[in-house]
């Protein structure tokens, strides 16, 4: 395994002819999608952004979460204010939370329709729209499973997000056994990703042992690389630890590369998915891997507008040992995030990034409730 440079040397895709060298000016994400097995998804269900990501950038999937769903609805009042009013009229006894989640379902179903061609072309491996279970159910495995099964039936290419906590992983295994396509979320560490990968393997083995139908479920296991970076930056600031700030940009990259190696070595059938972008390395450093990168639309746009360079075999390049050593020396939280045995399953729920993210998702639920309230019970 080679070592990745700290700064990526610029490259450009070219087409050679007998008389001239022509630079490929197409979006670099599209070039990467054609040159590697790495799948590009779009971290948004916004219909306009998703259309551009699919048709111009090479995206073959999309992810969504409560923050993204709330933002999409809030930023398109022309569509969603009258629709939310109509939902309320159609369901006169429904509360604001039910109405808000009904809007999220409709947003997700519409996004899933855009991805059906990729779903059919890949036999179900790609073309998936991730729909997240209600974060308010995070303490109840049975409720998570039941909602996952229901969401899975909304469209043939829905993939359901369940948090990678002890409770969530139990729900993931049961839902996967019941035929739900899984995308683990609220996941920031190699230990979490590996635990989910193992749970999905157990579910698939149970299905096979019972003679249940085999199919391409397209399971993915998210590692929110940028949120691991965020947490380590918070910790070193809190603890007054000085470290080259550039090294902190590599923590999430290192964790993803390590998780990917473990999945390959163990033959896990799910793919690693990279989310929560904080820098362009979280796209470029994973090219060539049989995994999914899911940047927000603006990150994809910026990567393409800047023609950010990539190496088609970048996934094979290790993060330099001195960077890993510096991160380990700076805080034990890096080892918790990077090592396969960095945490036990009982520790996942109290990991700093888990707490921060779960609270953010719960707050987005509350904001969606408030948005619906202002529409159906406007201020006098």
GROMACS .gro file of C-alpha atoms in nm:
model
  380
    1UNK     CA    1   0.000   0.000   0.000
    2UNK     CA    2   0.140   0.340  -0.095
    3UNK     CA    3   0.121   0.653   0.114
    4UNK     CA    4  -0.109   0.940   0.021
    5UNK     CA    5   0.059   1.279  -0.008
    6UNK     CA    6  -0.064   1.552   0.224
    7UNK     CA    7  -0.126   1.773  -0.076
    8UNK     CA    8  -0.259   1.607  -0.389
    9UNK     CA    9  -0.060   1.675  -0.702
   10UNK     CA   10  -0.278   1.829  -0.974
   11UNK     CA   11  -0.376   1.602  -1.259
   12UNK     CA   12  -0.606   1.643  -1.557
   13UNK     CA   13  -0.789   1.386  -1.764
   14UNK     CA   14  -0.678   1.386  -2.126
   15UNK     CA   15  -0.766   1.222  -2.454
   16UNK     CA   16  -0.465   1.133  -2.666
   17UNK     CA   17  -0.477   1.149  -3.046
   18UNK     CA   18  -0.204   1.115  -3.305
   19UNK     CA   19  -0.183   1.492  -3.347
   20UNK     CA   20  -0.299   1.658  -3.026
   21UNK     CA   21  -0.365   1.621  -2.656
   22UNK     CA   22  -0.723   1.719  -2.568
   23UNK     CA   23  -0.816   1.806  -2.210
   24UNK     CA   24  -1.140   1.651  -2.083
   25UNK     CA   25  -1.341   1.949  -1.957
   26UNK     CA   26  -1.641   1.753  -1.834
   27UNK     CA   27  -1.721   1.762  -1.462
   28UNK     CA   28  -1.449   1.574  -1.273
   29UNK     CA   29  -1.708   1.383  -1.071
   30UNK     CA   30  -1.847   1.246  -1.398
   31UNK     CA   31  -1.497   1.155  -1.514
   32UNK     CA   32  -1.431   0.975  -1.186
   33UNK     CA   33  -1.762   0.790  -1.210
   34UNK     CA   34  -1.662   0.662  -1.555
   35UNK     CA   35  -1.304   0.572  -1.461
   36UNK     CA   36  -1.366   0.399  -1.127
   37UNK     CA   37  -1.615   0.175  -0.948
   38UNK     CA   38  -1.670   0.444  -0.686
   39UNK     CA   39  -2.035   0.555  -0.681
   40UNK     CA   40  -2.133   0.921  -0.646
   41UNK     CA   41  -2.452   0.996  -0.455
   42UNK     CA   42  -2.603   1.335  -0.378
   43UNK     CA   43  -2.652   1.431  -0.014
   44UNK     CA   44  -2.984   1.602  -0.076
   45UNK     CA   45  -3.332   1.516  -0.198
   46UNK     CA   46  -3.393   1.863  -0.340
   47UNK     CA   47  -3.542   1.786  -0.684
   48UNK     CA   48  -3.349   2.051  -0.879
   49UNK     CA   49  -3.016   1.972  -0.717
   50UNK     CA   50  -3.070   1.600  -0.760
   51UNK     CA   51  -3.153   1.638  -1.128
   52UNK     CA   52  -2.829   1.828  -1.191
   53UNK     CA   53  -2.628   1.579  -0.986
   54UNK     CA   54  -2.770   1.288  -1.187
   55UNK     CA   55  -2.755   1.433  -1.537
   56UNK     CA   56  -2.437   1.643  -1.514
   57UNK     CA   57  -2.226   1.510  -1.227
   58UNK     CA   58  -2.279   1.134  -1.258
   59UNK     CA   59  -2.472   1.076  -0.936
   60UNK     CA   60  -2.648   0.740  -0.900
   61UNK     CA   61  -2.809   0.776  -0.557
   62UNK     CA   62  -2.913   1.027  -0.294
   63UNK     CA   63  -2.922   1.054   0.082
   64UNK     CA   64  -3.145   1.252   0.309
   65UNK     CA   65  -3.179   1.318   0.682
   66UNK     CA   66  -3.408   1.531   0.902
   67UNK     CA   67  -3.189   1.842   0.859
   68UNK     CA   68  -3.181   1.804   0.480
   69UNK     CA   69  -3.554   1.732   0.458
   70UNK     CA   70  -3.644   2.032   0.674
   71UNK     CA   71  -3.414   2.255   0.467
   72UNK     CA   72  -3.560   2.134   0.135
   73UNK     CA   73  -3.915   2.203   0.253
   74UNK     CA   74  -3.831   2.539   0.408
   75UNK     CA   75  -3.646   2.662   0.099
   76UNK     CA   76  -3.932   2.580  -0.139
   77UNK     CA   77  -4.237   2.745   0.021
   78UNK     CA   78  -4.408   2.780  -0.316
   79UNK     CA   79  -4.436   2.403  -0.334
   80UNK     CA   80  -4.463   2.299   0.028
   81UNK     CA   81  -4.681   2.561   0.198
   82UNK     CA   82  -4.987   2.478  -0.014
   83UNK     CA   83  -4.904   2.107  -0.006
   84UNK     CA   84  -4.878   2.101   0.375
   85UNK     CA   85  -5.210   2.286   0.397
   86UNK     CA   86  -5.360   2.026   0.164
   87UNK     CA   87  -5.222   1.738   0.371
   88UNK     CA   88  -5.375   1.894   0.681
   89UNK     CA   89  -5.712   1.925   0.507
   90UNK     CA   90  -5.694   1.567   0.379
   91UNK     CA   91  -5.617   1.441   0.731
   92UNK     CA   92  -5.816   1.664   0.967
   93UNK     CA   93  -5.719   1.474   1.284
   94UNK     CA   94  -5.346   1.453   1.208
   95UNK     CA   95  -5.096   1.634   1.430
   96UNK     CA   96  -4.817   1.858   1.308
   97UNK     CA   97  -4.548   1.587   1.341
   98UNK     CA   98  -4.749   1.342   1.129
   99UNK     CA   99  -4.816   1.610   0.867
  100UNK     CA  100  -4.448   1.709   0.855
  101UNK     CA  101  -4.335   1.349   0.809
  102UNK     CA  102  -4.598   1.298   0.542
  103UNK     CA  103  -4.434   1.586   0.353
  104UNK     CA  104  -4.094   1.421   0.403
  105UNK     CA  105  -4.235   1.098   0.258
  106UNK     CA  106  -4.362   1.280  -0.049
  107UNK     CA  107  -4.028   1.459  -0.095
  108UNK     CA  108  -3.850   1.123  -0.072
  109UNK     CA  109  -4.084   0.943  -0.312
  110UNK     CA  110  -4.037   1.216  -0.573
  111UNK     CA  111  -3.659   1.196  -0.537
  112UNK     CA  112  -3.670   0.816  -0.560
  113UNK     CA  113  -3.852   0.844  -0.894
  114UNK     CA  114  -3.560   1.042  -1.040
  115UNK     CA  115  -3.325   0.761  -0.941
  116UNK     CA  116  -3.526   0.470  -1.083
  117UNK     CA  117  -3.324   0.452  -1.409
  118UNK     CA  118  -2.999   0.409  -1.213
  119UNK     CA  119  -3.170   0.158  -0.984
  120UNK     CA  120  -3.285  -0.054  -1.275
  121UNK     CA  121  -2.955  -0.024  -1.464
  122UNK     CA  122  -2.754  -0.141  -1.161
  123UNK     CA  123  -2.991  -0.419  -1.057
  124UNK     CA  124  -3.065  -0.238  -0.733
  125UNK     CA  125  -2.707  -0.174  -0.622
  126UNK     CA  126  -2.738   0.199  -0.690
  127UNK     CA  127  -3.027   0.430  -0.773
  128UNK     CA  128  -3.126   0.437  -0.407
  129UNK     CA  129  -3.293   0.720  -0.216
  130UNK     CA  130  -3.208   0.715   0.154
  131UNK     CA  131  -3.497   0.794   0.385
  132UNK     CA  132  -3.420   0.831   0.754
  133UNK     CA  133  -3.626   0.688   1.036
  134UNK     CA  134  -3.766   0.940   1.283
  135UNK     CA  135  -3.481   1.023   1.527
  136UNK     CA  136  -3.738   1.040   1.807
  137UNK     CA  137  -3.757   0.661   1.783
  138UNK     CA  138  -3.386   0.615   1.857
  139UNK     CA  139  -3.452   0.438   2.190
  140UNK     CA  140  -3.703   0.184   2.050
  141UNK     CA  141  -3.568  -0.092   1.823
  142UNK     CA  142  -3.912  -0.235   1.746
  143UNK     CA  143  -4.046   0.107   1.642
  144UNK     CA  144  -3.742   0.164   1.421
  145UNK     CA  145  -3.796  -0.171   1.249
  146UNK     CA  146  -4.166  -0.110   1.189
  147UNK     CA  147  -4.104   0.235   1.043
  148UNK     CA  148  -3.819   0.101   0.829
  149UNK     CA  149  -4.043  -0.172   0.686
  150UNK     CA  150  -4.313   0.086   0.606
  151UNK     CA  151  -4.067   0.330   0.445
  152UNK     CA  152  -3.920   0.044   0.241
  153UNK     CA  153  -4.260  -0.007   0.078
  154UNK     CA  154  -4.297   0.353  -0.040
  155UNK     CA  155  -4.090   0.294  -0.355
  156UNK     CA  156  -3.887   0.001  -0.488
  157UNK     CA  157  -3.559   0.192  -0.452
  158UNK     CA  158  -3.597   0.332  -0.101
  159UNK     CA  159  -3.307   0.255   0.135
  160UNK     CA  160  -3.373   0.323   0.502
  161UNK     CA  161  -3.140   0.499   0.745
  162UNK     CA  162  -3.120   0.372   1.103
  163UNK     CA  163  -2.871   0.500   1.363
  164UNK     CA  164  -2.559   0.297   1.441
  165UNK     CA  165  -2.617   0.277   1.816
  166UNK     CA  166  -2.666  -0.043   2.017
  167UNK     CA  167  -3.044  -0.009   1.983
  168UNK     CA  168  -3.017   0.093   1.619
  169UNK     CA  169  -2.787  -0.194   1.523
  170UNK     CA  170  -3.035  -0.443   1.668
  171UNK     CA  171  -3.301  -0.276   1.454
  172UNK     CA  172  -3.073  -0.282   1.149
  173UNK     CA  173  -3.020  -0.656   1.177
  174UNK     CA  174  -3.392  -0.729   1.213
  175UNK     CA  175  -3.496  -0.487   0.937
  176UNK     CA  176  -3.234  -0.626   0.697
  177UNK     CA  177  -3.355  -0.978   0.777
  178UNK     CA  178  -3.709  -0.863   0.690
  179UNK     CA  179  -3.591  -0.741   0.348
  180UNK     CA  180  -3.530  -0.371   0.412
  181UNK     CA  181  -3.239  -0.209   0.229
  182UNK     CA  182  -3.021  -0.048   0.496
  183UNK     CA  183  -2.815   0.268   0.522
  184UNK     CA  184  -2.668   0.301   0.872
  185UNK     CA  185  -2.644   0.661   0.993
  186UNK     CA  186  -2.535   0.855   1.303
  187UNK     CA  187  -2.210   0.665   1.241
  188UNK     CA  188  -1.865   0.821   1.272
  189UNK     CA  189  -1.620   0.549   1.368
  190UNK     CA  190  -1.463   0.234   1.232
  191UNK     CA  191  -1.602   0.039   1.529
  192UNK     CA  192  -1.958   0.144   1.445
  193UNK     CA  193  -1.922   0.074   1.074
  194UNK     CA  194  -1.773  -0.271   1.132
  195UNK     CA  195  -2.043  -0.358   1.387
  196UNK     CA  196  -2.313  -0.264   1.135
  197UNK     CA  197  -2.139  -0.458   0.857
  198UNK     CA  198  -2.137  -0.766   1.079
  199UNK     CA  199  -2.505  -0.719   1.170
  200UNK     CA  200  -2.600  -0.703   0.802
  201UNK     CA  201  -2.401  -1.020   0.736
  202UNK     CA  202  -2.593  -1.199   1.012
  203UNK     CA  203  -2.922  -1.080   0.863
  204UNK     CA  204  -2.830  -1.196   0.513
  205UNK     CA  205  -2.712  -1.532   0.647
  206UNK     CA  206  -3.042  -1.575   0.835
  207UNK     CA  207  -3.234  -1.503   0.515
  208UNK     CA  208  -3.027  -1.758   0.322
  209UNK     CA  209  -3.067  -2.023   0.594
  210UNK     CA  210  -3.444  -1.982   0.579
  211UNK     CA  211  -3.459  -1.988   0.201
  212UNK     CA  212  -3.583  -1.632   0.170
  213UNK     CA  213  -3.544  -1.467  -0.172
  214UNK     CA  214  -3.198  -1.345  -0.263
  215UNK     CA  215  -3.171  -1.003  -0.424
  216UNK     CA  216  -2.944  -0.700  -0.447
  217UNK     CA  217  -3.038  -0.493  -0.144
  218UNK     CA  218  -2.772  -0.228  -0.200
  219UNK     CA  219  -2.691  -0.207   0.173
  220UNK     CA  220  -2.453   0.073   0.268
  221UNK     CA  221  -2.293   0.171   0.598
  222UNK     CA  222  -2.226   0.542   0.642
  223UNK     CA  223  -1.918   0.686   0.804
  224UNK     CA  224  -1.978   1.059   0.857
  225UNK     CA  225  -1.614   1.149   0.806
  226UNK     CA  226  -1.648   1.525   0.849
  227UNK     CA  227  -1.835   1.487   1.176
  228UNK     CA  228  -1.548   1.278   1.314
  229UNK     CA  229  -1.320   1.566   1.213
  230UNK     CA  230  -1.556   1.811   1.382
  231UNK     CA  231  -1.554   1.615   1.706
  232UNK     CA  232  -1.175   1.588   1.718
  233UNK     CA  233  -1.144   1.962   1.653
  234UNK     CA  234  -1.385   2.026   1.940
  235UNK     CA  235  -1.187   1.799   2.173
  236UNK     CA  236  -0.842   1.944   2.101
  237UNK     CA  237  -0.979   2.295   2.143
  238UNK     CA  238  -1.151   2.199   2.469
  239UNK     CA  239  -0.836   2.032   2.601
  240UNK     CA  240  -0.599   2.307   2.476
  241UNK     CA  241  -0.403   2.062   2.263
  242UNK     CA  242  -0.196   2.207   1.979
  243UNK     CA  243  -0.163   2.001   1.663
  244UNK     CA  244  -0.099   2.090   1.301
  245UNK     CA  245  -0.456   2.185   1.199
  246UNK     CA  246  -0.407   2.025   0.859
  247UNK     CA  247  -0.372   1.685   1.023
  248UNK     CA  248  -0.723   1.711   1.163
  249UNK     CA  249  -0.857   1.724   0.807
  250UNK     CA  250  -0.723   1.372   0.755
  251UNK     CA  251  -0.887   1.200   1.052
  252UNK     CA  252  -1.213   1.116   0.876
  253UNK     CA  253  -1.026   1.018   0.559
  254UNK     CA  254  -0.808   0.780   0.761
  255UNK     CA  255  -1.110   0.625   0.933
  256UNK     CA  256  -1.290   0.563   0.602
  257UNK     CA  257  -0.984   0.406   0.441
  258UNK     CA  258  -0.939   0.179   0.744
  259UNK     CA  259  -1.307   0.079   0.748
  260UNK     CA  260  -1.294   0.008   0.374
  261UNK     CA  261  -0.991  -0.219   0.418
  262UNK     CA  262  -1.168  -0.413   0.694
  263UNK     CA  263  -1.480  -0.458   0.480
  264UNK     CA  264  -1.269  -0.587   0.192
  265UNK     CA  265  -1.071  -0.824   0.415
  266UNK     CA  266  -1.384  -0.964   0.581
  267UNK     CA  267  -1.587  -0.985   0.262
  268UNK     CA  268  -1.877  -0.779   0.392
  269UNK     CA  269  -2.146  -0.742   0.131
  270UNK     CA  270  -2.249  -0.390   0.231
  271UNK     CA  271  -2.053  -0.093   0.099
  272UNK     CA  272  -1.903   0.188   0.304
  273UNK     CA  273  -2.066   0.526   0.233
  274UNK     CA  274  -1.884   0.854   0.302
  275UNK     CA  275  -2.091   1.152   0.416
  276UNK     CA  276  -2.071   1.481   0.611
  277UNK     CA  277  -1.815   1.649   0.387
  278UNK     CA  278  -1.578   1.908   0.529
  279UNK     CA  279  -1.306   1.908   0.262
  280UNK     CA  280  -1.256   1.788  -0.095
  281UNK     CA  281  -1.022   1.509   0.014
  282UNK     CA  282  -1.335   1.334   0.139
  283UNK     CA  283  -1.419   1.289  -0.230
  284UNK     CA  284  -1.080   1.256  -0.399
  285UNK     CA  285  -0.908   1.020  -0.154
  286UNK     CA  286  -1.170   0.746  -0.197
  287UNK     CA  287  -1.171   0.720  -0.574
  288UNK     CA  288  -1.113   0.367  -0.696
  289UNK     CA  289  -1.281   0.207  -0.397
  290UNK     CA  290  -1.597   0.000  -0.430
  291UNK     CA  291  -1.779   0.238  -0.200
  292UNK     CA  292  -2.012   0.537  -0.212
  293UNK     CA  293  -1.921   0.903  -0.171
  294UNK     CA  294  -2.217   1.128  -0.096
  295UNK     CA  295  -2.125   1.497  -0.090
  296UNK     CA  296  -2.385   1.770  -0.052
  297UNK     CA  297  -2.476   1.926  -0.385
  298UNK     CA  298  -2.275   2.242  -0.322
  299UNK     CA  299  -1.964   2.036  -0.250
  300UNK     CA  300  -2.007   1.848  -0.580
  301UNK     CA  301  -2.053   2.179  -0.758
  302UNK     CA  302  -1.742   2.326  -0.598
  303UNK     CA  303  -1.536   2.015  -0.676
  304UNK     CA  304  -1.642   2.040  -1.041
  305UNK     CA  305  -1.612   2.418  -1.069
  306UNK     CA  306  -1.255   2.389  -0.942
  307UNK     CA  307  -1.179   2.074  -1.143
  308UNK     CA  308  -1.041   1.928  -0.820
  309UNK     CA  309  -0.784   1.661  -0.907
  310UNK     CA  310  -0.831   1.294  -0.831
  311UNK     CA  311  -0.631   0.973  -0.866
  312UNK     CA  312  -0.827   0.672  -0.996
  313UNK     CA  313  -0.656   0.444  -0.741
  314UNK     CA  314  -0.646   0.687  -0.449
  315UNK     CA  315  -0.825   0.446  -0.215
  316UNK     CA  316  -0.508   0.233  -0.208
  317UNK     CA  317  -0.294   0.518  -0.076
  318UNK     CA  318  -0.249   0.511   0.302
  319UNK     CA  319  -0.267   0.825   0.512
  320UNK     CA  320   0.094   0.899   0.617
  321UNK     CA  321   0.201   0.728   0.937
  322UNK     CA  322   0.325   1.051   1.093
  323UNK     CA  323  -0.022   1.203   1.053
  324UNK     CA  324  -0.183   0.905   1.226
  325UNK     CA  325   0.080   0.921   1.501
  326UNK     CA  326   0.013   1.291   1.557
  327UNK     CA  327  -0.362   1.234   1.577
  328UNK     CA  328  -0.317   0.949   1.827
  329UNK     CA  329  -0.085   1.164   2.038
  330UNK     CA  330  -0.325   1.460   2.033
  331UNK     CA  331  -0.629   1.283   2.178
  332UNK     CA  332  -0.747   0.930   2.264
  333UNK     CA  333  -1.070   1.018   2.082
  334UNK     CA  334  -0.892   0.952   1.753
  335UNK     CA  335  -0.820   0.591   1.852
  336UNK     CA  336  -1.185   0.553   1.952
  337UNK     CA  337  -1.280   0.664   1.603
  338UNK     CA  338  -1.010   0.485   1.405
  339UNK     CA  339  -0.953   0.149   1.569
  340UNK     CA  340  -1.182  -0.148   1.500
  341UNK     CA  341  -1.196  -0.209   1.875
  342UNK     CA  342  -1.188   0.159   1.963
  343UNK     CA  343  -1.527   0.138   2.136
  344UNK     CA  344  -1.768  -0.126   2.254
  345UNK     CA  345  -2.121  -0.126   2.119
  346UNK     CA  346  -2.243   0.007   2.454
  347UNK     CA  347  -2.025   0.317   2.405
  348UNK     CA  348  -2.157   0.416   2.063
  349UNK     CA  349  -2.452   0.616   2.195
  350UNK     CA  350  -2.238   0.840   2.418
  351UNK     CA  351  -1.959   0.911   2.168
  352UNK     CA  352  -1.934   1.287   2.128
  353UNK     CA  353  -2.021   1.299   1.759
  354UNK     CA  354  -2.319   1.070   1.818
  355UNK     CA  355  -2.461   1.295   2.088
  356UNK     CA  356  -2.406   1.611   1.882
  357UNK     CA  357  -2.558   1.467   1.564
  358UNK     CA  358  -2.854   1.298   1.730
  359UNK     CA  359  -2.941   1.622   1.908
  360UNK     CA  360  -2.918   1.808   1.577
  361UNK     CA  361  -3.151   1.558   1.408
  362UNK     CA  362  -3.397   1.580   1.698
  363UNK     CA  363  -3.385   1.959   1.674
  364UNK     CA  364  -3.462   1.939   1.300
  365UNK     CA  365  -3.770   1.735   1.389
  366UNK     CA  366  -3.877   2.011   1.626
  367UNK     CA  367  -3.814   2.276   1.361
  368UNK     CA  368  -4.024   2.083   1.109
  369UNK     CA  369  -4.304   2.064   1.367
  370UNK     CA  370  -4.281   2.441   1.413
  371UNK     CA  371  -4.281   2.503   1.038
  372UNK     CA  372  -4.598   2.295   0.998
  373UNK     CA  373  -4.754   2.470   1.297
  374UNK     CA  374  -4.696   2.811   1.142
  375UNK     CA  375  -4.866   2.693   0.821
  376UNK     CA  376  -5.172   2.522   0.967
  377UNK     CA  377  -5.211   2.751   1.272
  378UNK     CA  378  -5.076   3.085   1.147
  379UNK     CA  379  -5.021   3.368   1.387
  380UNK     CA  380  -5.331   3.588   1.410
   0.00000   0.00000   0.00000
